GROMACS .gro file of C-alpha atoms in nm:
model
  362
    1UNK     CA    1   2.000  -1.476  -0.154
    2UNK     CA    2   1.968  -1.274  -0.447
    3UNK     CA    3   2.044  -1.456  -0.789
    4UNK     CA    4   2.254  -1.184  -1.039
    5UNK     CA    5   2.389  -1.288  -1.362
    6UNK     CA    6   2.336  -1.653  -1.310
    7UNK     CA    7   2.513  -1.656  -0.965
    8UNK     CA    8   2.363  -1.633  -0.577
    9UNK     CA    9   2.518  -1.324  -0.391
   10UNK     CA   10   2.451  -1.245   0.037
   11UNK     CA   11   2.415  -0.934   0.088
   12UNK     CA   12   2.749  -0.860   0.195
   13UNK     CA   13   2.930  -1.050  -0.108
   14UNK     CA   14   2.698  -0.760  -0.310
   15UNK     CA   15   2.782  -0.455  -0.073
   16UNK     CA   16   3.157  -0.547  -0.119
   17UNK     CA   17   3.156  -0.506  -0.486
   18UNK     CA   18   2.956  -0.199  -0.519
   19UNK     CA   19   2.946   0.146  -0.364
   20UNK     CA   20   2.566   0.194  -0.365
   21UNK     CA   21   2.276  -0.042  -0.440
   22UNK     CA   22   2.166   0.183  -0.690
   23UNK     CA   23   2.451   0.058  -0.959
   24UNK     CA   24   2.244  -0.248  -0.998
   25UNK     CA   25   1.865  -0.212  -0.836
   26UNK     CA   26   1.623   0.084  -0.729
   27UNK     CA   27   1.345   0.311  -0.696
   28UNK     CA   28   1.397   0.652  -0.895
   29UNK     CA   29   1.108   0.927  -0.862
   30UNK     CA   30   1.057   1.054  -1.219
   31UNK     CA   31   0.820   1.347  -1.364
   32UNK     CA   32   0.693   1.337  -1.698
   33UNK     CA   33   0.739   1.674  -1.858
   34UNK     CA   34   0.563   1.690  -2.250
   35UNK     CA   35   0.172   1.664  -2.386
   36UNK     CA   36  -0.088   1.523  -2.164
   37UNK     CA   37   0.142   1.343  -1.936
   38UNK     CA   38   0.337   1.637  -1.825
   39UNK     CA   39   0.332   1.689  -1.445
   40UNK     CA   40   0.275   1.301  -1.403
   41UNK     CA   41   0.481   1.175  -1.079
   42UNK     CA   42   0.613   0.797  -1.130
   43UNK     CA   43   0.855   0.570  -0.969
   44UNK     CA   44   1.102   0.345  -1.220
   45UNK     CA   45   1.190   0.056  -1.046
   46UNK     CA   46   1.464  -0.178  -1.180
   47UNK     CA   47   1.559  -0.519  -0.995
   48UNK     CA   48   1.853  -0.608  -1.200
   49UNK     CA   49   1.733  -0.930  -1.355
   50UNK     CA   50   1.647  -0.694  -1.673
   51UNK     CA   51   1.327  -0.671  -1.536
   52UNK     CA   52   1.191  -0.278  -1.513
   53UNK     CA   53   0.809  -0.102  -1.446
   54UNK     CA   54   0.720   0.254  -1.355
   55UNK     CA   55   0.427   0.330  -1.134
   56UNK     CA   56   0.237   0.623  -1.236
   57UNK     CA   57   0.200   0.849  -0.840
   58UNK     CA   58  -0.101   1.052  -1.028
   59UNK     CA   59  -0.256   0.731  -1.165
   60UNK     CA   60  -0.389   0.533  -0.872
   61UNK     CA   61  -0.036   0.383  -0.842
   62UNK     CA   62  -0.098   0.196  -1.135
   63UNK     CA   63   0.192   0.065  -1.332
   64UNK     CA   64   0.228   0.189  -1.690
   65UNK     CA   65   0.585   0.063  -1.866
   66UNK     CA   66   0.668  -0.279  -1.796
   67UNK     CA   67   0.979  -0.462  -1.976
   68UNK     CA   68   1.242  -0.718  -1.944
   69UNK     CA   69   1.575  -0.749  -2.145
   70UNK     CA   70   1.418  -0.418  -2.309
   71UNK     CA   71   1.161  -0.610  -2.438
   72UNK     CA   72   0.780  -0.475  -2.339
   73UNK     CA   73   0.580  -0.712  -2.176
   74UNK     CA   74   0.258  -0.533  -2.215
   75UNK     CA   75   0.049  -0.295  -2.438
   76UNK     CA   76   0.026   0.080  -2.464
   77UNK     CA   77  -0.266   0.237  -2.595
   78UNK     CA   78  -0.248   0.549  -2.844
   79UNK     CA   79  -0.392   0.804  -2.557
   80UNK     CA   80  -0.035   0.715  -2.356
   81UNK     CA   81  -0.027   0.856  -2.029
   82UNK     CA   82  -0.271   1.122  -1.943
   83UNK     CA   83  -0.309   1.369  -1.655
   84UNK     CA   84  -0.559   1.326  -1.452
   85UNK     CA   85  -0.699   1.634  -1.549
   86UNK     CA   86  -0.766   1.499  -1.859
   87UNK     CA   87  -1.031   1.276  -1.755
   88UNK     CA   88  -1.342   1.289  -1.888
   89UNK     CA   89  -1.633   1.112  -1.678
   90UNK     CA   90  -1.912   1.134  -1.918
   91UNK     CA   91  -1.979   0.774  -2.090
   92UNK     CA   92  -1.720   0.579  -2.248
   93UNK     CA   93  -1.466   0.849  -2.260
   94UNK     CA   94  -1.293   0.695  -2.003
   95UNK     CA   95  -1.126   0.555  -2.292
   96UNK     CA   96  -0.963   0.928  -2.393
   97UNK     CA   97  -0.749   0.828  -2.133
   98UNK     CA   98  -0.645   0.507  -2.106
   99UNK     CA   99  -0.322   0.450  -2.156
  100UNK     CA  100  -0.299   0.063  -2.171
  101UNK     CA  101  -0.015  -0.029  -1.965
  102UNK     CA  102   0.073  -0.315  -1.752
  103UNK     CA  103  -0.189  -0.266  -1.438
  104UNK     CA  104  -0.540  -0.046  -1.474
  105UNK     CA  105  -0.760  -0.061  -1.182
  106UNK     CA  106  -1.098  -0.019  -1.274
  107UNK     CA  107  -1.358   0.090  -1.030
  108UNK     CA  108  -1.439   0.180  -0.736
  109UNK     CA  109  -1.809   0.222  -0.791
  110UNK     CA  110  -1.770   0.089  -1.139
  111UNK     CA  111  -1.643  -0.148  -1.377
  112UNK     CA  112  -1.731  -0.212  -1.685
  113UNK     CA  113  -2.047  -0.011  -1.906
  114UNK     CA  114  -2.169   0.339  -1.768
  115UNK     CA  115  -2.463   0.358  -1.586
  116UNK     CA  116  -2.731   0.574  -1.420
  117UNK     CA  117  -2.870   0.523  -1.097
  118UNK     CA  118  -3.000   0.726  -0.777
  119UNK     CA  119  -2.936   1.080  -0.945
  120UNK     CA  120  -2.582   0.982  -1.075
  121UNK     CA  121  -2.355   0.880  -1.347
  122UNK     CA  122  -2.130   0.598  -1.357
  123UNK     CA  123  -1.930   0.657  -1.661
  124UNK     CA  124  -1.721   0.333  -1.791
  125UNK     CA  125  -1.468   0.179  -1.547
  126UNK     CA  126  -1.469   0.463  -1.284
  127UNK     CA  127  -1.248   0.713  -1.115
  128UNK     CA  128  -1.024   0.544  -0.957
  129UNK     CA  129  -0.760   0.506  -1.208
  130UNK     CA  130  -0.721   0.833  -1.300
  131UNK     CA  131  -0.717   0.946  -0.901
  132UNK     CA  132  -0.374   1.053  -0.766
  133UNK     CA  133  -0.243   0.895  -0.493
  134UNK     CA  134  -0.117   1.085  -0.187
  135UNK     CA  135   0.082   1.003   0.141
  136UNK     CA  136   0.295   0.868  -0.121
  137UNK     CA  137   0.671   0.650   0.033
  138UNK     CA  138   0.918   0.437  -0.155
  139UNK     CA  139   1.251   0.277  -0.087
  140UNK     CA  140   1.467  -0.053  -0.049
  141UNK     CA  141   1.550  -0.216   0.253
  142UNK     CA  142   1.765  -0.511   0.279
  143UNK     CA  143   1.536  -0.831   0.490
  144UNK     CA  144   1.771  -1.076   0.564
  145UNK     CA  145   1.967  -1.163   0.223
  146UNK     CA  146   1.712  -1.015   0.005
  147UNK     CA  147   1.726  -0.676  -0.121
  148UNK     CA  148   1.331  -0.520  -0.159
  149UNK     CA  149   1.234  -0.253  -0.359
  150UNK     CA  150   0.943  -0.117  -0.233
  151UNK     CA  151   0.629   0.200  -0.260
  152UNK     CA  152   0.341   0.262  -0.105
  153UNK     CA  153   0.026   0.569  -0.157
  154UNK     CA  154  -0.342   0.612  -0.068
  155UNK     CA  155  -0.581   0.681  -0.326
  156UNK     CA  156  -0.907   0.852  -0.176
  157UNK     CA  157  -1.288   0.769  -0.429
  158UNK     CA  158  -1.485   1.014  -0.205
  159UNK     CA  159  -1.761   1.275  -0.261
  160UNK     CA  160  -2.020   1.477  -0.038
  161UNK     CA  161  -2.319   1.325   0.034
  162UNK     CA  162  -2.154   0.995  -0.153
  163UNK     CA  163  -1.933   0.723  -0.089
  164UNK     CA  164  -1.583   0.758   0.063
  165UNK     CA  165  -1.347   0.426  -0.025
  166UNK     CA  166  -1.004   0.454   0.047
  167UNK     CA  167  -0.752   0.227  -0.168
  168UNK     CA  168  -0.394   0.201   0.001
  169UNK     CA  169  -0.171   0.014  -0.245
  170UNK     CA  170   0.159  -0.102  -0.167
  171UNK     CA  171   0.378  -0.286  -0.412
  172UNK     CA  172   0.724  -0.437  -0.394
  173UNK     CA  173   0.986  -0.637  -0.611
  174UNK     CA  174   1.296  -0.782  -0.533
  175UNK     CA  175   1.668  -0.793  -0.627
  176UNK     CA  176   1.732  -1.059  -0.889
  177UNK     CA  177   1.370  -1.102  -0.963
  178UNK     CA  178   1.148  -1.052  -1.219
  179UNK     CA  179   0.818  -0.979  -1.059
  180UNK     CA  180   0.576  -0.826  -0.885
  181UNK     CA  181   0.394  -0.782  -0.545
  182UNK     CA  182   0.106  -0.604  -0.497
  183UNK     CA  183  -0.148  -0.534  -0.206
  184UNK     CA  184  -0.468  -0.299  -0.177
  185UNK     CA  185  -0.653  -0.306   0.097
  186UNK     CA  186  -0.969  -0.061   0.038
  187UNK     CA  187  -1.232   0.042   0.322
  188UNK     CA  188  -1.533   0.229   0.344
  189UNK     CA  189  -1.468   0.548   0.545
  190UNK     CA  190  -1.774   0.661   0.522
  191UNK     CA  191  -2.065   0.604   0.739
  192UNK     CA  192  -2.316   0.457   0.518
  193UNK     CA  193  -2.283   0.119   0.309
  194UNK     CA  194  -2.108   0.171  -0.024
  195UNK     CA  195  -2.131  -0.057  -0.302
  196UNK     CA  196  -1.804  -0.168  -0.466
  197UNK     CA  197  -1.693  -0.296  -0.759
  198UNK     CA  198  -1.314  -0.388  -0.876
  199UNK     CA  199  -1.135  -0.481  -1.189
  200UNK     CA  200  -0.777  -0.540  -1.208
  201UNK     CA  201  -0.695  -0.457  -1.615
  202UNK     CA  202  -0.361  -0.584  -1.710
  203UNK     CA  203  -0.276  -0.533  -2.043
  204UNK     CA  204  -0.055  -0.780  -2.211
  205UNK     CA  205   0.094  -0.686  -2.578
  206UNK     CA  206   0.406  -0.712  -2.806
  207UNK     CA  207   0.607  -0.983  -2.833
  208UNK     CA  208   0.438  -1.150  -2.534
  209UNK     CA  209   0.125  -1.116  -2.770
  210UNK     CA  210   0.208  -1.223  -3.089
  211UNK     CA  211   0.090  -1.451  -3.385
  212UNK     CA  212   0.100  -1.844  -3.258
  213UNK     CA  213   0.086  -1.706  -2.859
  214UNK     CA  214  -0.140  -1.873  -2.648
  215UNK     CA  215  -0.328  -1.863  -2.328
  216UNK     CA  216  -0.206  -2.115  -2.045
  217UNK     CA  217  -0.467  -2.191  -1.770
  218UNK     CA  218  -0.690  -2.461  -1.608
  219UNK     CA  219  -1.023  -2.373  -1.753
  220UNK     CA  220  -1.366  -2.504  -1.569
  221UNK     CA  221  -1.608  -2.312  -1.754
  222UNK     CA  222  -1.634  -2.027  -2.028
  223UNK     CA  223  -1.867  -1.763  -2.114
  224UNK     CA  224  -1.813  -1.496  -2.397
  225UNK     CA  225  -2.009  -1.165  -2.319
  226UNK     CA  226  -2.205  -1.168  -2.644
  227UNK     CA  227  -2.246  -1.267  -2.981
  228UNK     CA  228  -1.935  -1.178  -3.148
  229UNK     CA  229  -1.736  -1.356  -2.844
  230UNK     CA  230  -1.929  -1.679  -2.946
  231UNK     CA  231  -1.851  -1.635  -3.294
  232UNK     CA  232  -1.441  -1.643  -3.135
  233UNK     CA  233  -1.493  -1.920  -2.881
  234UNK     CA  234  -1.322  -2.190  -3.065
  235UNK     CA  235  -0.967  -1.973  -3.053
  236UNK     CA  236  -1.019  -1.800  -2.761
  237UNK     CA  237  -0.675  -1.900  -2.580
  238UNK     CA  238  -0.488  -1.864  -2.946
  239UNK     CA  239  -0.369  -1.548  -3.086
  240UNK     CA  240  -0.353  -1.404  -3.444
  241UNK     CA  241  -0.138  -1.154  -3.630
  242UNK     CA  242  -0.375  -0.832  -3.603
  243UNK     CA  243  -0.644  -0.801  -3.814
  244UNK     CA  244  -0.752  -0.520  -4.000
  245UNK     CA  245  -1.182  -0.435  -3.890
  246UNK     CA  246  -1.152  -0.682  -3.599
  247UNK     CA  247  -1.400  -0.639  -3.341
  248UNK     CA  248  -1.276  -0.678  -2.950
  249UNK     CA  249  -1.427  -0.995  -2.822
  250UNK     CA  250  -1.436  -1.078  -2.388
  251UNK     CA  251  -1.478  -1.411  -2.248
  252UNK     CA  252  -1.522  -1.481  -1.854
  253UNK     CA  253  -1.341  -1.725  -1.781
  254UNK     CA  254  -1.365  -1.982  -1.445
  255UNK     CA  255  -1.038  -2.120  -1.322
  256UNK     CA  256  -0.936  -2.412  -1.098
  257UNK     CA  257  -0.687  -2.321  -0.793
  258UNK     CA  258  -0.427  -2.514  -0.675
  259UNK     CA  259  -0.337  -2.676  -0.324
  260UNK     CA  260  -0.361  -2.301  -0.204
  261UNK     CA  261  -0.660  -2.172  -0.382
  262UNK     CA  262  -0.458  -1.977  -0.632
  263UNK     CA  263  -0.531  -1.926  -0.963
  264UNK     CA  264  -0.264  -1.943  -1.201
  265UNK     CA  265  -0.272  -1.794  -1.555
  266UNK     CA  266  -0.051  -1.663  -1.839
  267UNK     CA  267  -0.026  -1.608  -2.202
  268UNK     CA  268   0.291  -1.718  -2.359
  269UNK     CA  269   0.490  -1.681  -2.669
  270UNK     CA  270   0.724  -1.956  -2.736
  271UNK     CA  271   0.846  -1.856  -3.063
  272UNK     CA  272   1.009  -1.537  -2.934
  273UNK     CA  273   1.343  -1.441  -2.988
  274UNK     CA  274   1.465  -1.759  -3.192
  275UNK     CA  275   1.244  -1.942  -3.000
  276UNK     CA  276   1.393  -1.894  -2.668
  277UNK     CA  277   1.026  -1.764  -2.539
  278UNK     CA  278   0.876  -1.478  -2.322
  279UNK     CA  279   0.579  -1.491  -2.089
  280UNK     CA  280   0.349  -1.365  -1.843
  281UNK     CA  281   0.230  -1.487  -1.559
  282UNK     CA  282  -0.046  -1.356  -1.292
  283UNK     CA  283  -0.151  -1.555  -0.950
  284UNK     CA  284  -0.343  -1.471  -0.694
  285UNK     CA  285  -0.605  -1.585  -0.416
  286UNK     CA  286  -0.964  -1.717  -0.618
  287UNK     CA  287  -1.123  -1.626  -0.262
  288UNK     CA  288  -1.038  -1.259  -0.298
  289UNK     CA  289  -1.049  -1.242  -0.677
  290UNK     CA  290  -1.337  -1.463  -0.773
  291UNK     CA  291  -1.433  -1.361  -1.119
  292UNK     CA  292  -1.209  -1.355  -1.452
  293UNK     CA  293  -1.245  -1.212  -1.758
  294UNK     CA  294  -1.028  -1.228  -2.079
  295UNK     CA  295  -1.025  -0.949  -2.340
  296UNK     CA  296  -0.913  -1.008  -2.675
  297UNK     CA  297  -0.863  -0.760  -2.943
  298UNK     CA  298  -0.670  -0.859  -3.226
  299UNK     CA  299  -0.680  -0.479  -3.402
  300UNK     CA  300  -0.396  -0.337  -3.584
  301UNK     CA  301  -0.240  -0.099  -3.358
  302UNK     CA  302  -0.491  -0.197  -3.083
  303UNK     CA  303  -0.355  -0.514  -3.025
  304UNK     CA  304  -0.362  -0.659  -2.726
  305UNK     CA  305  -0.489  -0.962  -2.443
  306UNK     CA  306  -0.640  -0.828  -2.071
  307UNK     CA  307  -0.613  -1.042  -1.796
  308UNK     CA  308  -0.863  -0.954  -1.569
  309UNK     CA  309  -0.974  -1.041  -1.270
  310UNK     CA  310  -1.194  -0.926  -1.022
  311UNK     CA  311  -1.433  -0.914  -0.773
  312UNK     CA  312  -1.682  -0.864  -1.073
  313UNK     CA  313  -1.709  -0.888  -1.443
  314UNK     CA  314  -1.677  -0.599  -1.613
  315UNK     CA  315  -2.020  -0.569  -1.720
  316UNK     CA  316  -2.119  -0.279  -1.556
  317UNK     CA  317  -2.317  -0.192  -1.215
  318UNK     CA  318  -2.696  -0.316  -1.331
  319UNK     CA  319  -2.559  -0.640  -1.466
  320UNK     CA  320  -2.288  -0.699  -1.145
  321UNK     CA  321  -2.655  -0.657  -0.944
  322UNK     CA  322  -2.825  -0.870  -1.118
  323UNK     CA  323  -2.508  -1.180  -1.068
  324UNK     CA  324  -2.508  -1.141  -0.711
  325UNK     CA  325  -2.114  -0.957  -0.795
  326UNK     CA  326  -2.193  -0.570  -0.611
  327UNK     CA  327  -1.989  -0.581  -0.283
  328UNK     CA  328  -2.225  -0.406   0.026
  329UNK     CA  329  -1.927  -0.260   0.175
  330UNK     CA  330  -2.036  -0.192   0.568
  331UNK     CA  331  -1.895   0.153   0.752
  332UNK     CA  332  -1.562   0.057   0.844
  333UNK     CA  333  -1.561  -0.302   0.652
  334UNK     CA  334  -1.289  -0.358   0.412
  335UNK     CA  335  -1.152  -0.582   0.155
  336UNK     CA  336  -0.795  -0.654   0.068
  337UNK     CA  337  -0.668  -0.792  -0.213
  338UNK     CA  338  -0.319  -0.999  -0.341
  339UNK     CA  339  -0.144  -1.031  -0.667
  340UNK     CA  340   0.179  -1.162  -0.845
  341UNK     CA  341   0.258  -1.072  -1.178
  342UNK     CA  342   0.617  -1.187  -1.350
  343UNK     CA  343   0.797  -1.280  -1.627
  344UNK     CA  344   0.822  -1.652  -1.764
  345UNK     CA  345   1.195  -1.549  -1.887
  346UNK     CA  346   1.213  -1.857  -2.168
  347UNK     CA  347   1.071  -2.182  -2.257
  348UNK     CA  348   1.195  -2.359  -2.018
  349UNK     CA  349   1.032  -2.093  -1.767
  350UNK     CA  350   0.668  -2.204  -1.978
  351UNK     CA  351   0.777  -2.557  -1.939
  352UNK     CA  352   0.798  -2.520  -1.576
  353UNK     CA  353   0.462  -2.316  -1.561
  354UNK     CA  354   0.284  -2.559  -1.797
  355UNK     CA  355   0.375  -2.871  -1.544
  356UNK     CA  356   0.225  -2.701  -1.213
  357UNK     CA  357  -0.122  -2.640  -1.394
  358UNK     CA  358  -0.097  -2.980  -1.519
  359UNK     CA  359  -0.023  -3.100  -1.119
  360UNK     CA  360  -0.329  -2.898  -1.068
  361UNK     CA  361  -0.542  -3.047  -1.344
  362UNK     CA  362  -0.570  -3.394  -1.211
   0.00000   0.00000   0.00000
């Protein structure tokens, strides 16, 4: 049953009081047309809860807008959206093209500082994000009483003479809901072992991130990444107002699971809105996902949280090597991956949150 304006609807009750689905939830192809994000393909989905992302087709099928009740839930960087022409390789100019966003997949050969090895450069966080997808579907189907909006692509990280990892991403929401599904599943294709590495960058931001927001999670163990981290450690799951010269600071971060082995996280702000409160949550299996890392950067204008997590830190190939964290992905071995991100849509939603990591914290 789908839950609209405070009220549980069958699917029938809904189909008598409208004349297409698409007056209150859907999946609309979209093409950007100005600057450096003209020719992008994306797909707006809206559920009807107020809840609303677009995936970016030319971007991995990563998800750039995010917003509920017109209120962003996550962080855009100054580059925006960029074509994948755009994208620069070399170094750290990965960042030339990062638009921020909700969802940035970083890999698939690496994540985190560049690197060269065996002839070749690894520039920071990889290709994959600024691949295009292809075999590209989308739709909504009704399953039972529930009314799923749904898209799926291939995204191909593939050379001669190199690697060839294919990541086939599907995501899906639902009618009434403010969240979202999402499954890769990547495989070597090729016929040699390939090394992998993957980073899941979601980029939290204004008002979720806000002065007085905080961090909610059931912490076993923390590490910042280097000096300036430890100078941060004893506010690392607080937020400030941004600060002028600030200096990004990352923290990896072990979690505890609950009765399924999921981890649970989300930064919160309670004072939102009158203090009616916004939030975000992200869950997913600890098995597939085992490492975590948190970047803060307090900066004015670059002001935003990442929850991260990951199959690796990222730290780059030579240190993933050194932790054990470099997937040897066999000729026709695979990996696949779950996640759930949504909106905690007031305090009451945090309340709620709050009391199942305290069930899992005893």
């Amino acid at each position: 049953m789908a839950i609209l304006f405070n009220k549980a609807f069958s699917k029938h009750e809904l189909l008598h009081r409208v004349g297409d689905m698409s007056q209150i939830a859907g999946v609309h192809p979209v093409e950007f047309t100005e600057g450096k994000e003209r020719g992008i393909r994306a797909l707006r989905f809206y559920t009807g809860s107020g809840f609303q992302f677009t995936v970016l087709i030319d971007r991995a099928m990563d998800i750039f807008d995010a917003s509920f009740n017109g209120a962003s839930i996550c962080w855009h960087s100054s580059a925006g959206p960029t074509g994948p022409e755009y994208y620069d390789p070399r170094e750290k100019n990965w960042l030339w093209s990062f638009a921020g966003g909700l969802l940035t997949t970083c890999g698939l050969q690496n994540a985190g500082d560049p690197a060269d090895e065996d002839n070749q450069h690894y520039g920071l966080h990889g290709r994959i994000a600024n691949t295009p997808a292809k075999s590209v579907s989308w739709g909504t189907d009704w399953e039972q009483n529930d009314y799923v909006l749904w898209a799926a692509g291939t995204v191909r990280e593939s050379r001669l003479f190199g690697p060839n990892l294919v990541l086939k991403r599907s995501i899906h929401a639902k009618l009434g809901q403010s969240k979202i599904w999402i499954q890769d599943e990547i495989e070597n294709q090729g016929y040699e072992e390939s090394e992998l590495m993957l980073v899941y960058h979601y980029n939290m931001g204004f008002p979720v991130v806000d002065t007085g927001s905080e961090l909610l999670a059931v912490i076993e163990d923390l590490e910042p990444f280097n000096k300036n981290a430890q100078n941060g450690i004893d506010t690392f799951d607080v937020y400030e107002e941004p600060i002028a010269g600030i200096s990004e600071q990352c923290f990896s971060i072990e979690q505890d699971v609950d009765e399924n082995g999921i981890v649970n996280v989300a930064i919160v702000n309670r004072q939102f809105n009158n203090n009616q409160g916004i939030g975000v949550y992200l869950a997913y299996p600890k098995a597939e996902l085992p490492r975590y890392t948190q970047w803060k950067m307090m900066g004015q204008g670059n002001y935003v949280v990442g929850m991260e997590p990951g199959t690796c830190l990222p730290e780059g190939r030579k240190t993933a090597r050194k932790r054990g964290d470099l997937i040897n992905l066999l000729p026709g071995g695979k990996i696949i991956t779950h996640m759930e991100i949504g909106v905690l849509e007031s305090n009451n939603d945090i309340r709620s949150f709050e009391s199942k990591l305290r069930g899992m914290d005893l």
